[in-house]
């Protein structure tokens, strides 16, 4: 019932982590939960309103996992990390060198997965199927992965440099022309699917999207269906992006 793969998640034996939405999460309540001993990793129970069924007790504080390259958090990653921590997220980093069953299970158990633009394509692409199937929201800041993830077709690049984008989705919490880059740079963009929710575009009427999202079950640009609750992409050059100025829905 919505379990991750059998992996070394801590303790004496391999285990399977309950995924978000699993009926095993918080299923045990009352005296049985109140008097339960720790899980096999030594984590006390409960960590939320109820105890989990099985060997592992999950921390119900929201968790965001940032997939990065060479253990490197870029400046926008750190701004996003601080923004998430200010909203009570626990933020963890996973190096793309460590991608494998255990890391995929860690990503699947998170509330949000962020793919930094520091990730190395040769490290990530062998696991692209597993990443596409993650049952959690994904925010990718690496433009060269949007076609691999099915979010957009192969990208182009603006001829002129800019620091601004046009907000076209008023539900994002911003409107009009917004400065989101600390330095002028070219923007990459791609052709999105018909179900895409376009949040921001390159400056100009009819301009291509640079920030967009898909909801669970919606058709992606390559004709496949989004597996997780949300798939979001920013096509900005994130080595210069001021994430604190990005729309809240992005």
Coordinates of N, CA and C in Angstrom, one line a residue:
X1 N 0.8 -1.2 0.0 CA 0.0 0.0 0.0 C 0.9 1.3 0.0
X2 N 1.3 1.6 -1.2 CA 2.1 2.9 -1.4 C 3.4 2.9 -0.5
X3 N 4.2 1.9 -0.9 CA 5.5 1.8 -0.2 C 6.7 2.0 -1.2
X4 N 7.7 2.6 -0.7 CA 8.9 2.7 -1.5 C 9.6 1.3 -1.7
X5 N 10.7 1.3 -2.5 CA 11.4 0.0 -2.7 C 12.1 -0.4 -1.4
X6 N 12.4 -1.7 -1.3 CA 13.2 -2.3 -0.2 C 14.6 -1.7 -0.2
X7 N 15.0 -0.9 0.8 CA 16.2 -0.2 0.8 C 16.8 -0.1 2.2
X8 N 18.1 0.2 2.3 CA 18.8 0.4 3.6 C 18.4 1.7 4.2
X9 N 17.3 1.9 4.8 CA 16.9 3.2 5.3 C 17.3 3.4 6.8
X10 N 18.1 2.5 7.3 CA 18.5 2.7 8.7 C 18.0 1.5 9.6
X11 N 18.8 1.2 10.6 CA 18.4 0.0 11.4 C 19.1 -1.3 10.9
X12 N 18.7 -2.4 11.4 CA 19.4 -3.7 11.1 C 19.0 -4.3 9.8
X13 N 17.9 -4.0 9.3 CA 17.4 -4.7 8.0 C 16.9 -3.7 7.0
X14 N 16.9 -4.0 5.7 CA 16.3 -3.1 4.7 C 14.8 -3.0 5.0
X15 N 14.3 -1.8 4.7 CA 12.8 -1.5 4.9 C 12.2 -0.8 3.7
X16 N 10.9 -0.7 3.7 CA 10.2 0.1 2.7 C 9.5 1.2 3.3
X17 N 9.8 2.4 2.9 CA 9.3 3.7 3.4 C 7.9 3.9 2.9
X18 N 6.9 4.1 3.8 CA 5.5 4.5 3.4 C 5.6 5.8 2.6
X19 N 5.0 5.9 1.4 CA 5.0 7.1 0.6 C 3.9 8.0 1.1
X20 N 4.0 9.3 0.7 CA 3.0 10.2 1.0 C 1.6 9.7 0.5
X21 N 0.6 9.8 1.4 CA -0.7 9.4 1.1 C -1.0 7.9 1.4
X22 N 0.0 7.2 1.9 CA -0.1 5.8 2.2 C -1.1 5.6 3.4
X23 N -2.0 4.6 3.4 CA -2.9 4.4 4.5 C -2.1 3.9 5.8
X24 N -0.8 3.6 5.7 CA -0.1 3.1 6.8 C 0.4 4.3 7.7
X25 N 0.3 5.5 7.2 CA 0.8 6.7 7.9 C -0.2 7.1 8.9
X26 N 0.2 7.1 10.2 CA -0.7 7.6 11.2 C -1.9 6.7 11.5
X27 N -1.8 5.4 11.1 CA -3.0 4.6 11.1 C -3.3 4.0 12.5
X28 N -2.3 4.1 13.4 CA -2.4 3.5 14.8 C -2.6 4.6 15.7
X29 N -3.7 4.6 16.5 CA -3.9 5.7 17.5 C -4.3 5.1 18.8
X30 N -4.5 6.0 19.8 CA -4.9 5.5 21.1 C -3.8 4.9 21.9
X31 N -4.2 4.1 22.9 CA -3.2 3.5 23.8 C -2.1 2.7 23.1
X32 N -2.4 2.0 22.1 CA -1.4 1.2 21.4 C -0.3 2.1 20.8
X33 N -0.7 3.2 20.3 CA 0.3 4.2 19.8 C 1.1 4.9 20.9
X34 N 0.3 5.3 21.9 CA 0.9 6.0 23.0 C 2.0 5.2 23.8
X35 N 1.9 3.9 23.8 CA 2.8 3.1 24.5 C 3.8 2.3 23.6
X36 N 3.7 2.7 22.3 CA 4.6 2.0 21.4 C 6.1 2.3 21.6
X37 N 7.0 1.4 21.3 CA 8.4 1.7 21.4 C 8.9 2.3 20.2
X38 N 10.2 2.6 20.1 CA 10.7 3.3 18.9 C 10.7 2.4 17.7
X39 N 10.9 3.0 16.5 CA 11.0 2.2 15.3 C 12.4 1.6 15.2
X40 N 12.7 0.8 14.2 CA 13.9 0.0 14.2 C 15.1 0.9 14.0
X41 N 14.9 2.2 13.8 CA 16.1 3.1 13.7 C 16.3 3.8 15.0
X42 N 15.4 3.6 16.0 CA 15.5 4.2 17.3 C 14.7 5.5 17.4
X43 N 13.9 5.8 16.3 CA 13.1 7.1 16.3 C 11.8 6.8 17.1
X44 N 11.5 7.7 18.1 CA 10.4 7.5 19.0 C 9.1 7.6 18.2
X45 N 8.1 6.9 18.7 CA 6.7 7.0 18.2 C 5.8 7.6 19.2
X46 N 4.8 8.4 18.8 CA 4.6 8.8 17.4 C 5.3 10.1 17.1
X47 N 5.4 10.4 15.8 CA 6.0 11.7 15.3 C 4.9 12.6 14.8
X48 N 3.6 12.2 14.9 CA 2.5 13.0 14.5 C 1.3 12.6 15.3
X49 N 0.1 12.8 14.8 CA -1.1 12.5 15.6 C -1.3 11.0 15.8
X50 N -0.7 10.1 14.9 CA -0.8 8.7 15.1 C 0.5 8.0 14.8
X51 N 0.6 6.7 15.0 CA 1.8 5.9 14.7 C 1.7 5.3 13.3
X52 N 2.8 5.1 12.7 CA 2.8 4.4 11.4 C 2.7 2.9 11.6
X53 N 2.1 2.2 10.7 CA 2.2 0.7 10.7 C 3.5 0.3 10.0
X54 N 4.2 -0.6 10.7 CA 5.5 -1.1 10.1 C 6.7 -0.7 10.9
X55 N 7.8 -0.9 10.3 CA 9.1 -0.8 11.0 C 9.6 0.7 11.1
X56 N 9.0 1.6 10.3 CA 9.5 2.9 10.3 C 8.5 3.9 10.7
X57 N 8.9 4.9 11.5 CA 8.0 6.0 11.9 C 8.5 7.2 11.2
X58 N 7.6 7.9 10.4 CA 7.9 9.0 9.6 C 7.7 10.3 10.3
X59 N 8.7 11.2 10.2 CA 8.5 12.6 10.7 C 7.5 13.3 9.9
X60 N 6.5 13.8 10.5 CA 5.4 14.5 9.7 C 5.6 16.0 9.5
X61 N 6.8 16.5 9.9 CA 7.2 17.8 9.5 C 7.5 17.8 8.0
X62 N 7.0 18.7 7.2 CA 7.2 18.7 5.8 C 8.7 18.7 5.4
X63 N 9.1 17.9 4.4 CA 10.5 17.8 4.0 C 10.6 18.1 2.6
X64 N 11.6 18.9 2.2 CA 12.0 19.2 0.8 C 13.4 18.6 0.6
X65 N 13.6 17.9 -0.5 CA 14.9 17.3 -0.8 C 15.4 18.0 -2.1
X66 N 16.6 18.6 -2.0 CA 17.2 19.3 -3.1 C 18.3 18.3 -3.7
X67 N 18.1 18.0 -5.0 CA 19.0 17.2 -5.8 C 20.0 18.1 -6.4
X68 N 21.3 18.0 -6.0 CA 22.4 18.9 -6.4 C 23.5 18.2 -7.0
X69 N 24.4 18.9 -7.6 CA 25.6 18.3 -8.2 C 26.8 18.7 -7.4
X70 N 27.7 17.7 -7.1 CA 28.9 17.9 -6.4 C 28.7 18.5 -5.0
X71 N 27.6 18.1 -4.4 CA 27.3 18.7 -3.0 C 27.3 20.2 -3.0
X72 N 26.9 20.8 -4.2 CA 27.0 22.2 -4.4 C 25.6 22.9 -4.4
X73 N 25.4 23.7 -3.4 CA 24.2 24.6 -3.4 C 24.5 25.9 -4.0
X74 N 23.9 26.2 -5.1 CA 24.1 27.5 -5.8 C 23.4 28.6 -5.0
X75 N 23.7 29.8 -5.3 CA 23.0 31.0 -4.5 C 21.5 30.9 -4.6
X76 N 20.9 30.6 -5.7 CA 19.4 30.5 -5.7 C 18.9 29.3 -4.9
X77 N 19.7 28.2 -4.9 CA 19.3 27.1 -4.0 C 19.3 27.5 -2.6
X78 N 20.2 28.3 -2.2 CA 20.3 28.7 -0.7 C 19.1 29.7 -0.4
X79 N 18.8 30.5 -1.4 CA 17.6 31.4 -1.2 C 16.3 30.6 -1.0
X80 N 16.2 29.6 -1.9 CA 15.0 28.7 -1.9 C 15.0 27.9 -0.6
X81 N 16.1 27.4 -0.2 CA 16.2 26.7 1.0 C 15.8 27.5 2.2
X82 N 16.3 28.8 2.3 CA 15.9 29.7 3.4 C 14.4 30.0 3.4
X83 N 13.9 30.1 2.1 CA 12.4 30.4 2.0 C 11.6 29.2 2.5
X84 N 12.0 28.0 2.2 CA 11.3 26.8 2.6 C 11.4 26.6 4.1
X85 N 12.6 26.8 4.7 CA 12.8 26.7 6.1 C 12.0 27.7 6.9
X86 N 11.8 28.9 6.3 CA 11.0 29.9 6.9 C 9.5 29.5 7.0
X87 N 9.1 28.5 6.2 CA 7.8 27.9 6.2 C 7.7 26.5 6.8
X88 N 8.7 26.3 7.7 CA 8.7 25.1 8.6 C 9.1 23.8 7.8
X89 N 9.7 23.9 6.6 CA 10.2 22.7 6.0 C 11.6 22.3 6.5
X90 N 11.8 21.0 6.6 CA 13.2 20.5 6.8 C 13.7 20.3 5.4
X91 N 14.9 20.9 5.1 CA 15.4 20.9 3.8 C 16.7 20.0 3.8
X92 N 16.7 19.0 3.0 CA 17.9 18.1 2.9 C 18.4 18.2 1.5
X93 N 19.7 17.8 1.3 CA 20.4 17.8 0.0 C 20.8 16.4 -0.3
X94 N 20.6 16.0 -1.5 CA 21.1 14.7 -2.0 C 22.0 15.0 -3.2
X95 N 23.3 14.5 -3.2 CA 24.2 14.7 -4.3 C 23.9 13.7 -5.4
X96 N 24.0 14.2 -6.6 CA 23.6 13.3 -7.8 C 24.5 12.1 -7.9
X97 N 25.7 12.2 -7.3 CA 26.6 11.0 -7.3 C 26.0 9.9 -6.5
X98 N 25.0 10.2 -5.6 CA 24.4 9.2 -4.7 C 23.1 8.6 -5.2
X99 N 22.7 9.0 -6.4 CA 21.4 8.5 -7.0 C 21.5 7.0 -7.1
X100 N 20.4 6.4 -6.6 CA 20.3 5.0 -6.6 C 19.0 4.6 -5.8
X101 N 18.7 3.4 -5.6 CA 17.4 3.0 -4.9 C 17.2 3.7 -3.6
X102 N 18.2 3.9 -2.7 CA 18.0 4.5 -1.4 C 17.7 6.0 -1.6
X103 N 18.4 6.7 -2.5 CA 18.2 8.1 -2.8 C 16.8 8.3 -3.4
X104 N 16.4 7.4 -4.3 CA 15.1 7.6 -5.0 C 14.0 7.4 -3.9
X105 N 14.2 6.5 -3.0 CA 13.2 6.3 -1.9 C 13.2 7.5 -1.0
X106 N 14.3 8.2 -0.8 CA 14.3 9.4 0.0 C 13.6 10.5 -0.7
X107 N 13.7 10.6 -2.0 CA 13.0 11.6 -2.8 C 11.5 11.3 -2.8
X108 N 11.2 10.1 -2.9 CA 9.7 9.7 -2.9 C 9.0 9.9 -1.6
X109 N 9.8 9.9 -0.5 CA 9.2 10.2 0.8 C 9.1 11.6 1.2
X110 N 9.7 12.5 0.3 CA 9.7 13.9 0.6 C 8.3 14.6 0.3
X111 N 8.1 15.8 0.7 CA 6.9 16.6 0.4 C 7.2 17.4 -0.9
X112 N 8.5 17.6 -1.2 CA 8.8 18.4 -2.4 C 10.2 18.0 -2.8
X113 N 10.4 17.9 -4.1 CA 11.7 17.6 -4.7 C 12.2 18.8 -5.5
X114 N 13.3 19.3 -5.3 CA 13.9 20.4 -6.1 C 15.1 19.9 -6.8
X115 N 15.2 20.1 -8.1 CA 16.3 19.7 -8.9 C 17.1 21.0 -9.3
X116 N 18.2 21.1 -8.7 CA 19.1 22.3 -8.8 C 19.7 22.3 -10.2
X117 N 20.0 23.5 -10.7 CA 20.7 23.6 -12.0 C 22.2 23.2 -11.9
X118 N 22.6 22.8 -10.7 CA 24.0 22.3 -10.5 C 24.0 20.8 -10.8
X119 N 22.9 20.1 -11.0 CA 22.9 18.7 -11.3 C 23.6 18.4 -12.6
X120 N 24.3 17.3 -12.6 CA 25.0 16.9 -13.9 C 24.1 15.9 -14.7
X121 N 23.9 16.2 -15.9 CA 23.0 15.5 -16.7 C 23.4 14.0 -16.9
X122 N 24.7 13.7 -16.9 CA 25.1 12.3 -17.1 C 24.8 11.5 -15.8
X123 N 24.7 12.2 -14.7 CA 24.3 11.5 -13.4 C 22.8 11.3 -13.2
X124 N 22.1 12.3 -13.8 CA 20.6 12.3 -13.5 C 19.9 11.5 -14.6
X125 N 20.3 11.6 -15.9 CA 19.5 10.9 -16.9 C 19.4 9.4 -16.8
X126 N 20.3 8.7 -16.2 CA 20.1 7.2 -16.1 C 18.9 6.9 -15.1
X127 N 18.5 7.9 -14.3 CA 17.4 7.7 -13.4 C 16.2 8.5 -13.7
X128 N 16.1 8.9 -15.0 CA 15.0 9.9 -15.3 C 13.6 9.2 -15.2
X129 N 13.5 7.9 -15.5 CA 12.2 7.2 -15.4 C 11.8 7.2 -13.9
X130 N 12.7 6.9 -13.0 CA 12.4 6.9 -11.6 C 12.0 8.3 -11.1
X131 N 12.7 9.3 -11.6 CA 12.4 10.7 -11.2 C 11.0 11.1 -11.8
X132 N 10.7 10.7 -13.0 CA 9.4 11.1 -13.6 C 8.2 10.4 -12.8
X133 N 8.5 9.3 -12.2 CA 7.4 8.5 -11.5 C 7.3 8.9 -10.1
X134 N 8.1 9.8 -9.6 CA 8.0 10.2 -8.2 C 6.6 10.7 -7.8
X135 N 6.0 10.3 -6.7 CA 4.6 10.6 -6.4 C 4.5 11.9 -5.6
X136 N 5.5 12.8 -5.8 CA 5.5 14.1 -5.0 C 5.8 15.2 -6.0
X137 N 5.5 16.5 -5.6 CA 5.8 17.6 -6.5 C 7.2 17.8 -6.8
X138 N 7.5 18.1 -8.0 CA 8.9 18.4 -8.4 C 9.0 19.8 -9.0
X139 N 10.1 20.5 -8.5 CA 10.4 21.8 -9.1 C 11.8 21.6 -9.7
X140 N 11.9 21.8 -11.0 CA 13.2 21.7 -11.7 C 13.7 23.1 -12.1
X141 N 14.9 23.3 -11.7 CA 15.6 24.6 -12.1 C 16.6 24.4 -13.2
X142 N 16.7 23.1 -13.7 CA 17.7 22.8 -14.7 C 16.9 22.7 -16.1
X143 N 17.1 23.7 -16.9 CA 16.4 23.8 -18.2 C 16.6 22.6 -19.1
X144 N 17.8 22.0 -19.1 CA 18.1 20.9 -20.0 C 17.5 19.6 -19.6
X145 N 16.7 19.6 -18.4 CA 16.0 18.4 -18.0 C 14.5 18.5 -18.3
X146 N 14.0 19.6 -18.8 CA 12.6 19.7 -18.9 C 12.1 18.8 -20.0
X147 N 12.9 18.6 -21.1 CA 12.4 17.7 -22.1 C 12.5 16.3 -21.7
X148 N 13.6 15.9 -20.9 CA 13.7 14.6 -20.3 C 12.5 14.3 -19.4
X149 N 12.0 15.3 -18.6 CA 10.9 15.1 -17.7 C 9.6 15.2 -18.4
X150 N 9.6 15.5 -19.7 CA 8.4 15.6 -20.5 C 7.6 17.0 -20.3
X151 N 8.3 17.9 -19.6 CA 7.6 19.2 -19.3 C 7.6 20.1 -20.5
X152 N 8.5 20.0 -21.4 CA 8.6 20.9 -22.6 C 9.4 20.2 -23.6
X153 N 9.2 20.7 -24.9 CA 10.1 20.2 -25.9 C 11.5 20.9 -25.8
X154 N 12.4 20.5 -26.7 CA 13.7 21.0 -26.6 C 13.7 22.6 -26.7
X155 N 14.6 23.2 -25.9 CA 14.5 24.6 -25.7 C 15.1 25.4 -26.8
X156 N 14.7 26.7 -26.8 CA 15.4 27.7 -27.6 C 16.0 28.7 -26.5
X157 N 16.5 29.8 -27.0 CA 17.1 30.7 -26.1 C 16.9 32.1 -26.7
X158 N 16.5 33.1 -25.8 CA 16.2 34.4 -26.2 C 17.5 35.1 -26.8
X159 N 17.3 35.9 -27.8 CA 18.4 36.6 -28.4 C 18.9 37.7 -27.6
X160 N 18.0 38.4 -26.8 CA 18.5 39.5 -25.9 C 18.5 39.0 -24.5
X161 N 19.4 39.7 -23.7 CA 19.4 39.4 -22.3 C 18.4 40.3 -21.5
X162 N 18.0 39.8 -20.4 CA 17.0 40.5 -19.6 C 17.2 40.2 -18.1
X163 N 16.5 41.0 -17.3 CA 16.4 40.7 -15.9 C 14.9 40.5 -15.5
X164 N 14.0 40.6 -16.4 CA 12.6 40.6 -16.1 C 11.8 39.5 -16.8
X165 N 10.7 39.2 -16.3 CA 9.7 38.3 -16.9 C 8.3 38.9 -16.7
X166 N 7.4 38.5 -17.5 CA 6.0 39.0 -17.4 C 5.2 37.9 -16.7
X167 N 4.5 38.3 -15.6 CA 3.6 37.4 -14.9 C 2.3 37.3 -15.6
X168 N 1.8 36.1 -16.0 CA 0.6 36.0 -16.7 C -0.5 35.2 -15.9
X169 N -0.1 34.7 -14.7 CA -1.0 34.0 -13.8 C -1.1 34.8 -12.5
X170 N -2.3 35.5 -12.4 CA -2.5 36.4 -11.2 C -2.6 35.6 -9.9
X171 N -2.9 34.3 -10.0 CA -3.0 33.4 -8.8 C -1.6 33.2 -8.2
X172 N -0.5 33.6 -8.9 CA 0.8 33.4 -8.4 C 1.2 34.3 -7.3
X173 N 0.4 35.4 -7.1 CA 0.7 36.3 -6.1 C 1.4 37.5 -6.6
X174 N 1.9 37.5 -7.8 CA 2.5 38.7 -8.4 C 1.8 39.0 -9.7
X175 N 2.1 40.2 -10.3 CA 1.5 40.6 -11.5 C 2.4 41.5 -12.2
X176 N 2.2 41.7 -13.5 CA 2.9 42.6 -14.3 C 4.3 42.1 -14.6
X177 N 5.2 43.1 -14.9 CA 6.6 42.8 -15.3 C 7.4 42.8 -14.0
X178 N 8.1 41.7 -13.7 CA 8.8 41.5 -12.4 C 10.3 41.2 -12.7
X179 N 11.1 41.9 -11.9 CA 12.6 41.6 -12.0 C 12.9 40.4 -11.1
X180 N 13.4 39.4 -11.8 CA 13.7 38.1 -11.1 C 15.2 37.7 -11.2
X181 N 16.0 38.5 -12.0 CA 17.4 38.2 -12.2 C 18.3 39.3 -11.6
X182 N 19.3 38.9 -10.9 CA 20.2 39.9 -10.3 C 21.1 40.5 -11.4
X183 N 21.4 39.7 -12.5 CA 22.1 40.2 -13.6 C 21.4 39.8 -14.9
X184 N 21.6 40.6 -15.9 CA 21.0 40.3 -17.2 C 21.5 39.1 -17.8
X185 N 20.6 38.2 -18.4 CA 21.1 37.0 -19.0 C 20.0 36.6 -20.0
X186 N 20.5 35.7 -20.9 CA 19.5 35.1 -21.9 C 18.6 34.1 -21.1
X187 N 17.4 33.9 -21.6 CA 16.5 32.9 -21.0 C 16.3 31.8 -21.9
X188 N 16.3 30.6 -21.4 CA 15.9 29.4 -22.2 C 14.4 29.2 -22.1
X189 N 13.8 28.6 -23.1 CA 12.4 28.3 -23.1 C 12.1 27.1 -24.0
X190 N 10.9 26.6 -23.8 CA 10.5 25.4 -24.6 C 9.1 25.5 -24.9
X191 N 8.6 24.5 -25.7 CA 7.2 24.5 -26.1 C 6.5 23.6 -25.1
X192 N 5.5 24.1 -24.3 CA 4.9 23.3 -23.3 C 3.6 22.6 -23.8
X193 N 3.1 21.7 -23.1 CA 1.9 21.0 -23.4 C 0.6 21.8 -23.2
X194 N -0.5 21.4 -23.8 CA -1.7 22.1 -23.7 C -2.3 22.2 -22.3
X195 N -1.9 21.3 -21.4 CA -2.4 21.3 -20.0 C -1.5 22.2 -19.1
X196 N -0.4 22.7 -19.6 CA 0.5 23.5 -18.8 C -0.1 24.8 -18.3
X197 N 0.2 25.1 -17.0 CA -0.3 26.3 -16.4 C 0.9 27.3 -16.5
X198 N 0.8 28.2 -17.4 CA 1.9 29.2 -17.6 C 1.8 30.3 -16.6
X199 N 2.9 30.5 -15.8 CA 3.0 31.4 -14.7 C 3.7 32.7 -15.2
X200 N 4.8 32.5 -15.9 CA 5.5 33.7 -16.4 C 6.1 33.4 -17.8
X201 N 6.3 34.5 -18.5 CA 6.8 34.4 -19.9 C 7.9 35.3 -20.1
X202 N 8.7 35.1 -21.2 CA 9.6 36.1 -21.6 C 8.8 37.4 -21.9
X203 N 9.5 38.6 -21.8 CA 8.8 39.8 -22.0 C 8.2 39.9 -23.4
X204 N 6.9 40.4 -23.4 CA 6.3 40.6 -24.7 C 5.0 39.7 -24.9
X205 N 4.0 40.2 -25.7 CA 2.8 39.5 -25.9 C 3.1 38.3 -26.7
X206 N 2.5 37.1 -26.3 CA 2.7 35.9 -27.0 C 4.1 35.3 -26.9
X207 N 4.8 35.8 -25.9 CA 6.2 35.3 -25.7 C 6.2 33.9 -25.1
X208 N 7.2 33.1 -25.3 CA 7.2 31.7 -24.7 C 7.4 31.7 -23.2
X209 N 6.8 30.6 -22.6 CA 6.8 30.5 -21.1 C 8.2 30.2 -20.6
X210 N 8.5 30.8 -19.4 CA 9.8 30.5 -18.7 C 9.5 29.9 -17.3
X211 N 8.3 30.1 -16.8 CA 7.9 29.4 -15.5 C 6.5 28.8 -15.8
X212 N 6.4 27.5 -15.5 CA 5.1 26.8 -15.8 C 5.0 25.6 -15.0
X213 N 3.8 25.1 -14.9 CA 3.5 23.9 -14.1 C 2.5 23.0 -14.7
X214 N 2.4 21.7 -14.2 CA 1.4 20.8 -14.5 C 0.9 20.2 -13.2
X215 N -0.4 19.9 -13.2 CA -1.0 19.2 -12.1 C -1.0 17.7 -12.3
X216 N -1.3 17.0 -11.2 CA -1.4 15.5 -11.3 C -2.4 15.1 -12.3
X217 N -2.0 14.1 -13.1 CA -2.9 13.6 -14.1 C -3.1 14.4 -15.4
X218 N -2.4 15.5 -15.4 CA -2.5 16.4 -16.6 C -1.5 15.9 -17.7
X219 N -1.8 16.2 -18.9 CA -0.9 15.7 -20.0 C 0.3 16.6 -20.2
X220 N 1.5 16.0 -20.2 CA 2.7 16.7 -20.4 C 3.0 17.0 -21.8
X221 N 4.1 17.7 -22.1 CA 4.4 18.1 -23.5 C 4.7 16.9 -24.4
X222 N 5.1 15.8 -23.8 CA 5.5 14.6 -24.6 C 4.3 13.7 -24.7
X223 N 3.1 14.0 -24.2 CA 2.0 13.2 -24.3 C 1.8 12.3 -23.2
X224 N 2.7 12.2 -22.3 CA 2.6 11.3 -21.1 C 1.8 12.1 -20.0
X225 N 1.5 11.4 -18.9 CA 0.7 12.0 -17.9 C 1.5 12.3 -16.6
X226 N 1.3 13.4 -16.0 CA 2.1 13.8 -14.8 C 1.7 12.8 -13.7
X227 N 2.8 12.2 -13.1 CA 2.6 11.2 -12.0 C 2.3 11.8 -10.7
X228 N 3.0 12.8 -10.3 CA 2.9 13.4 -9.0 C 1.9 14.5 -8.9
X229 N 1.7 15.1 -7.7 CA 0.8 16.2 -7.5 C 1.0 17.4 -8.3
X230 N 2.3 17.7 -8.6 CA 2.6 18.9 -9.3 C 4.0 18.7 -10.0
X231 N 4.1 19.3 -11.2 CA 5.4 19.4 -11.9 C 5.6 20.8 -12.3
X232 N 6.6 21.4 -11.7 CA 6.9 22.9 -12.0 C 8.3 23.0 -12.5
X233 N 8.4 24.1 -13.4 CA 9.7 24.3 -14.0 C 9.9 25.8 -14.1
X234 N 11.1 26.2 -13.8 CA 11.6 27.5 -14.1 C 12.7 27.4 -15.1
X235 N 12.6 28.2 -16.2 CA 13.5 28.1 -17.3 C 14.5 29.2 -17.3
X236 N 14.6 29.9 -16.1 CA 15.6 30.9 -16.0 C 17.0 30.4 -15.7
X237 N 18.0 31.2 -16.1 CA 19.4 30.8 -15.8 C 19.6 30.9 -14.3
X238 N 19.5 29.8 -13.6 CA 19.4 29.9 -12.1 C 20.6 30.3 -11.4
X239 N 21.7 30.4 -12.1 CA 22.9 30.9 -11.5 C 22.8 32.4 -11.2
X240 N 21.8 33.0 -11.8 CA 21.5 34.5 -11.6 C 20.1 34.8 -11.1
X241 N 19.3 33.7 -10.9 CA 17.9 33.9 -10.5 C 17.8 34.3 -9.0
X242 N 17.0 35.3 -8.8 CA 16.6 35.7 -7.4 C 15.3 35.0 -7.1
X243 N 15.4 33.8 -6.5 CA 14.2 33.0 -6.2 C 13.3 33.7 -5.3
X244 N 13.7 34.6 -4.4 CA 12.9 35.3 -3.5 C 11.9 36.2 -4.3
X245 N 12.2 36.5 -5.5 CA 11.3 37.3 -6.3 C 10.4 36.5 -7.3
X246 N 10.5 35.1 -7.2 CA 9.7 34.3 -8.0 C 8.3 34.2 -7.6
X247 N 7.3 33.9 -8.5 CA 5.9 33.7 -8.1 C 5.8 32.6 -7.0
X248 N 4.9 32.8 -6.1 CA 4.7 31.8 -5.1 C 4.3 30.4 -5.6
X249 N 3.6 30.4 -6.7 CA 3.1 29.1 -7.3 C 4.2 28.4 -8.1
X250 N 5.4 29.1 -8.2 CA 6.5 28.4 -8.9 C 7.4 27.8 -8.0

